[in-house]
Coordinates of C-alpha atoms in Angstrom, one line a residue:
M298 CA 14.3 -9.6 -24.8
L299 CA 16.0 -9.7 -21.4
T300 CA 16.8 -13.1 -19.8
R301 CA 17.0 -13.7 -16.1
R302 CA 20.6 -13.2 -14.9
K303 CA 22.3 -16.5 -13.7
S304 CA 24.0 -14.6 -10.9
R305 CA 23.2 -11.4 -9.1
S306 CA 26.2 -11.4 -6.8
S307 CA 28.2 -8.6 -8.4
S308 CA 26.8 -7.1 -11.6
P309 CA 24.1 -4.3 -11.4
L310 CA 20.5 -5.5 -11.2
S311 CA 18.1 -4.4 -14.0
V312 CA 15.0 -2.3 -13.4
F313 CA 12.1 -1.2 -15.6
E314 CA 10.3 1.9 -14.3
I315 CA 6.7 2.9 -15.0
C316 CA 5.2 6.4 -14.4
A317 CA 8.8 7.6 -13.9
G318 CA 7.9 11.4 -13.6
G319 CA 11.0 13.6 -12.9
G320 CA 13.1 10.6 -11.9
G321 CA 13.0 10.5 -8.0
Q322 CA 12.4 6.8 -7.7
A323 CA 14.6 5.9 -10.7
L324 CA 17.5 7.9 -9.3
G325 CA 17.2 6.3 -5.9
L326 CA 17.1 2.9 -7.4
E327 CA 20.2 3.7 -9.4
Q328 CA 21.9 4.7 -6.2
A329 CA 20.9 1.4 -4.7
G330 CA 22.6 -0.5 -7.5
F331 CA 20.1 -1.0 -10.2
S332 CA 20.7 -0.4 -13.9
M333 CA 17.9 1.3 -15.8
E334 CA 16.7 -0.8 -18.7
G335 CA 13.7 1.3 -19.5
A336 CA 11.6 4.2 -18.1
V337 CA 8.1 5.0 -19.2
E338 CA 6.5 8.5 -18.6
I339 CA 3.5 10.0 -20.4
E340 CA 4.5 13.7 -19.7
E341 CA 6.9 14.9 -22.4
I342 CA 8.6 17.5 -20.2
A343 CA 9.4 14.9 -17.6
C344 CA 10.9 12.7 -20.3
E345 CA 13.1 15.7 -21.2
T346 CA 14.3 15.7 -17.6
L347 CA 15.1 12.0 -17.6
R348 CA 17.0 12.1 -20.9
S349 CA 19.0 15.2 -20.1
N350 CA 20.2 13.8 -16.8
R351 CA 20.7 10.2 -18.0
P352 CA 21.3 10.2 -21.8
G353 CA 22.0 6.5 -21.6
W354 CA 18.6 5.5 -20.3
K355 CA 15.9 4.2 -22.6
V356 CA 13.1 6.7 -22.0
L357 CA 9.7 5.9 -23.5
N358 CA 7.3 8.9 -23.8
T359 CA 4.0 6.9 -23.8
D360 CA 1.1 5.6 -21.7
I361 CA 1.9 2.4 -19.8
R362 CA -1.2 0.9 -21.4
E363 CA 0.8 0.9 -24.7
V364 CA 3.8 -0.9 -23.2
D365 CA 4.4 -4.6 -24.1
G366 CA 6.1 -6.0 -21.1
T367 CA 7.2 -9.2 -22.8
A368 CA 10.1 -7.2 -24.3
W369 CA 11.6 -6.9 -20.8
R370 CA 10.7 -10.4 -19.6
G371 CA 13.2 -11.5 -16.9
I372 CA 13.9 -8.0 -15.5
D373 CA 15.1 -8.0 -11.9
L374 CA 12.8 -5.3 -10.8
L375 CA 9.6 -3.7 -12.0
A376 CA 9.1 -0.4 -10.2
G377 CA 7.0 2.7 -10.4
G378 CA 4.6 5.2 -8.8
V379 CA 1.1 4.7 -10.3
P380 CA -1.0 7.9 -10.4
C381 CA -2.5 8.8 -7.0
P382 CA -5.9 10.5 -7.6
P383 CA -8.0 7.4 -7.1
F384 CA -6.4 6.7 -3.8
S385 CA -6.2 10.1 -2.1
I386 CA -8.1 10.5 1.1
A387 CA -10.6 12.8 -0.6
G388 CA -10.9 10.6 -3.7
K389 CA -14.1 8.9 -4.6
Q390 CA -14.5 5.1 -4.2
L391 CA -13.1 3.2 -7.2
G392 CA -15.5 1.9 -9.7
P393 CA -15.0 -1.5 -11.4
E394 CA -13.2 0.2 -14.4
D395 CA -11.9 3.5 -13.1
E396 CA -9.7 4.9 -15.9
R397 CA -7.5 6.7 -13.3
D398 CA -6.5 3.4 -11.7
L399 CA -3.4 2.0 -13.3
F400 CA -2.8 -0.8 -10.9
P401 CA -4.4 -3.3 -13.3
E402 CA -1.8 -2.2 -15.9
A403 CA 1.0 -2.6 -13.4
L404 CA -0.2 -6.1 -12.7
R405 CA -0.4 -6.9 -16.4
L406 CA 3.2 -5.8 -16.7
V407 CA 4.1 -8.1 -13.8
M408 CA 2.6 -11.0 -15.7
E409 CA 4.3 -10.1 -18.9
M410 CA 7.7 -9.3 -17.4
D411 CA 7.9 -11.9 -14.7
P412 CA 10.3 -9.8 -12.6
A413 CA 12.2 -11.1 -9.7
A414 CA 10.8 -8.2 -7.6
V415 CA 8.2 -5.5 -7.8
M416 CA 8.1 -2.1 -6.0
L417 CA 5.1 0.2 -6.4
E418 CA 4.5 3.4 -4.5
N419 CA 1.4 5.6 -4.0
V420 CA -0.1 8.1 -1.6
R421 CA -0.7 7.3 2.0
G422 CA -4.5 7.2 1.3
F423 CA -4.1 3.8 -0.4
A424 CA -3.4 2.4 3.0
S425 CA -6.8 3.6 4.3
E426 CA -9.6 1.2 5.4
K427 CA -11.7 1.9 2.4
F428 CA -9.1 0.3 0.1
D429 CA -8.6 -2.8 2.3
D430 CA -10.4 -5.2 -0.2
Y431 CA -8.6 -3.7 -3.2
R432 CA -5.2 -4.1 -1.6
K433 CA -6.0 -7.7 -0.6
R434 CA -7.0 -8.6 -4.1
I435 CA -3.7 -7.2 -5.5
I436 CA -1.6 -9.2 -2.9
Q437 CA -3.7 -12.3 -3.6
K438 CA -2.9 -12.1 -7.3
L439 CA 0.8 -11.6 -6.6
N440 CA 0.8 -14.6 -4.2
R441 CA -0.8 -16.8 -6.9
W442 CA 2.0 -15.8 -9.3
G443 CA 4.7 -16.9 -6.9
Y444 CA 5.4 -13.7 -5.0
W445 CA 5.6 -12.9 -1.3
A446 CA 4.1 -9.4 -1.0
D447 CA 3.9 -6.8 1.8
W448 CA 3.3 -3.1 2.1
R449 CA 4.3 -0.3 4.5
V450 CA 3.6 3.5 4.9
L451 CA 7.1 5.0 5.1
N452 CA 7.8 8.6 6.2
A453 CA 10.5 10.3 4.1
S454 CA 11.7 12.0 7.3
D455 CA 12.9 8.6 8.6
Y456 CA 15.4 8.3 5.7
G457 CA 17.2 11.6 5.7
V458 CA 14.6 13.7 3.9
P459 CA 13.7 16.9 5.8
Q460 CA 9.9 16.5 5.3
L461 CA 7.4 14.1 6.6
R462 CA 6.0 12.9 3.2
P463 CA 4.4 9.5 4.1
R464 CA 4.1 7.2 1.1
F465 CA 2.5 3.8 0.6
I466 CA 5.0 1.2 -0.7
L467 CA 4.2 -2.3 -2.0
V468 CA 7.1 -4.7 -2.3
A469 CA 6.7 -8.2 -3.9
I470 CA 9.5 -10.7 -4.3
K471 CA 9.7 -14.1 -5.7
Q472 CA 9.2 -16.6 -2.9
K473 CA 12.8 -18.1 -3.1
H474 CA 14.3 -14.6 -2.4
S475 CA 11.7 -13.3 0.1
P476 CA 13.0 -14.8 3.4
L477 CA 15.9 -12.3 3.4
F478 CA 13.9 -9.2 2.6
E479 CA 13.7 -6.7 5.5
W480 CA 12.1 -3.2 5.4
P481 CA 14.9 -0.6 5.8
E482 CA 15.6 0.9 9.1
A483 CA 15.2 4.6 9.8
S484 CA 18.2 6.9 9.5
V485 CA 20.1 7.9 12.6
R486 CA 19.4 11.6 12.0
T487 CA 17.5 13.7 9.5
P488 CA 18.8 17.2 8.7
T489 CA 16.5 20.2 9.2
V490 CA 15.2 22.5 6.5
S491 CA 17.8 25.2 7.4
E492 CA 20.6 22.6 7.3
T493 CA 19.4 21.3 3.9
I494 CA 18.9 24.6 2.0
G495 CA 20.6 27.2 4.2
S496 CA 23.5 27.6 1.7
L497 CA 21.0 28.3 -1.1
M498 CA 18.8 30.7 0.9
L499 CA 21.8 32.8 2.0
S500 CA 23.7 32.6 -1.4
R501 CA 22.8 36.2 -2.4
G502 CA 23.7 38.0 0.8
W503 CA 20.3 38.3 2.5
K504 CA 20.6 40.1 5.8
G505 CA 17.9 38.0 7.4
G506 CA 19.9 34.9 7.0
S507 CA 20.8 34.2 10.7
W508 CA 17.2 34.8 11.8
W509 CA 15.9 32.5 9.1
L510 CA 18.4 29.7 9.9
K511 CA 17.0 29.5 13.5
K512 CA 13.4 29.7 12.3
A513 CA 13.8 26.9 9.7
N514 CA 15.4 24.5 12.2
G515 CA 12.8 21.8 11.8
I516 CA 11.2 19.2 9.5
A517 CA 9.0 20.5 6.7
P518 CA 5.4 19.4 5.9
T519 CA 4.9 17.3 2.8
V520 CA 5.8 19.1 -0.4
V521 CA 2.8 19.2 -2.7
G522 CA 3.3 19.1 -6.5
G523 CA -0.2 19.8 -7.7
S524 CA -1.8 19.3 -11.1
R525 CA -1.2 20.9 -14.5
K526 CA -4.9 21.9 -14.5
H527 CA -4.9 24.1 -11.3
G528 CA -3.1 27.4 -11.3
G529 CA 0.6 28.1 -10.6
P530 CA 2.9 26.4 -8.1
D531 CA 2.6 26.8 -4.4
L532 CA 3.5 24.7 -1.3
G533 CA 0.0 23.4 -0.7
P534 CA -3.3 24.1 1.0
T535 CA -3.8 26.6 3.9
R536 CA -2.8 24.3 6.7
A537 CA 0.5 23.4 4.9
R538 CA 1.2 27.0 4.2
R539 CA 0.8 27.8 7.9
Q540 CA 3.3 25.1 8.7
W541 CA 5.7 26.5 6.2
A542 CA 5.3 30.0 7.7
E543 CA 6.4 28.6 11.0
L544 CA 9.6 27.5 9.3
G545 CA 10.1 31.0 7.9
V546 CA 8.8 30.2 4.4
D547 CA 6.2 32.0 2.3
G548 CA 4.2 29.1 0.8
L549 CA 2.0 31.1 -1.5
G550 CA 4.3 30.6 -4.5
I551 CA 7.8 29.5 -5.7
G552 CA 10.5 32.1 -6.1
D553 CA 12.7 32.8 -9.1
E554 CA 15.8 33.2 -7.0
P555 CA 16.9 33.3 -3.4
P556 CA 16.4 36.6 -1.4
G557 CA 19.1 39.2 -2.1
A558 CA 20.7 41.9 0.1
G559 CA 17.7 44.2 -0.4
F560 CA 15.1 41.7 0.7
P561 CA 13.6 42.7 4.1
A562 CA 15.4 40.9 6.9
R563 CA 12.2 39.6 8.6
Q564 CA 10.1 39.0 5.6
L565 CA 9.3 35.3 4.7
P566 CA 11.1 34.3 1.6
K567 CA 9.8 31.9 -1.0
L568 CA 11.6 28.6 -1.9
T569 CA 13.1 28.2 -5.3
V570 CA 12.8 25.0 -7.4
P571 CA 16.4 24.0 -6.5
M572 CA 15.6 24.5 -2.8
V573 CA 12.5 22.3 -3.1
A574 CA 14.5 19.7 -5.0
R575 CA 17.0 19.5 -2.1
I576 CA 14.1 19.1 0.4
Q577 CA 12.9 16.2 -1.8
G578 CA 16.3 14.6 -1.6
F579 CA 17.6 15.3 -5.1
P580 CA 21.3 16.1 -5.6
D581 CA 22.0 19.6 -7.0
E582 CA 23.3 18.2 -10.3
W583 CA 19.9 16.7 -11.1
K584 CA 18.2 19.4 -13.3
F585 CA 14.5 19.7 -14.2
A586 CA 13.4 20.6 -17.7
G587 CA 10.8 23.3 -18.4
R588 CA 10.0 26.7 -16.9
K589 CA 9.4 27.2 -13.2
T590 CA 5.9 25.8 -12.9
A591 CA 6.6 22.7 -14.9
A592 CA 9.9 22.1 -13.1
Y593 CA 8.3 22.6 -9.7
R594 CA 5.6 20.1 -10.4
Q595 CA 8.1 17.4 -11.4
V596 CA 9.9 18.0 -8.1
G597 CA 6.8 18.2 -5.9
N598 CA 5.3 15.1 -7.3
A599 CA 8.5 13.1 -7.1
F600 CA 9.2 10.1 -4.8
P601 CA 12.2 11.1 -2.7
P602 CA 15.4 9.4 -4.0
P603 CA 16.7 8.6 -0.5
V604 CA 13.5 6.6 0.3
A605 CA 13.7 4.7 -3.0
R606 CA 17.4 4.0 -2.4
A607 CA 16.7 2.6 1.1
V608 CA 13.9 0.2 -0.1
G609 CA 15.9 -0.6 -3.3
Q610 CA 18.9 -1.6 -1.3
S611 CA 16.7 -4.0 0.7
I612 CA 15.5 -5.5 -2.5
V613 CA 19.1 -5.7 -3.9
N614 CA 20.3 -7.5 -0.8
S615 CA 17.4 -9.9 -0.8
L616 CA 17.9 -10.8 -4.5
R617 CA 21.6 -11.2 -3.8
G618 CA 21.1 -13.3 -0.7
E619 CA 22.4 -10.6 1.7
K620 CA 20.9 -9.1 4.8
W621 CA 19.9 -5.4 4.7
R622 CA 22.6 -3.0 5.8
S623 CA 22.0 0.7 6.5
A624 CA 23.6 3.3 4.3
A625 CA 25.3 4.7 7.4
A626 CA 27.0 1.4 8.0
G627 CA 28.0 0.8 4.4

């Protein structure tokens, strides 16, 4: 069992991650200065990704309903991205015991672990008016347990990620640490799609490279990961694919490799999994297990590491008694 650290001034802070997926939030929190004490993920292929990239992490391939949080009591941070279907804009109103809703389980783990801080992310739809009462009940519970709690919808494009990707983020911090918490400031500049993946797109000598670099000089729409139950990988619904086309990308699928010298100069190429991973903010060395479709869905459903790092750094500085400082100034 963990015990609360006496001092957080220098040693890495501990984090327990739920619904870890392909590791976007976990990686960003590691970059912010957290040490991963445990990561829970129900999908076996995503667990393979986590274990292969971080052999030292304790990865639990199970449902969070089966996790006994008392084994990690005193953790510095409980974090995770609970499944989003109940909170999508098109989703049905939650019933009293909707099995898709794992927020009750997350709150159970807060009670059992008694972390110094909590960070939970979800889709933008959770910030909509129809979930006002639900959000208020969650915050009221956290307040009763001694936490200050607040939420924001943050756009990934404000933190160096070349896509809009708005996400709901809830942060709760023990009252004694909360006065120093500040939501992270936006980055000075976000790179464009062409700046981010141009070297990959042109890596096989495609003759349309210079044309494409100019066309892809913008910020992408939100990458969509999709579900295991619905077809192969693509970059989203019709509207999103039109936006991708304006950036010079064929959004009807994911390519096996970058366009080569024989690929037509003005034909729209498809993105590869490594390209999408860069657009999500993953470093090239982070590899995804499984074949193309499984790997893409892990990437597409991920929380961008740079956003997790920015919020995580704010939490670190709050717990250590420091004001937030931007990565650019660090």
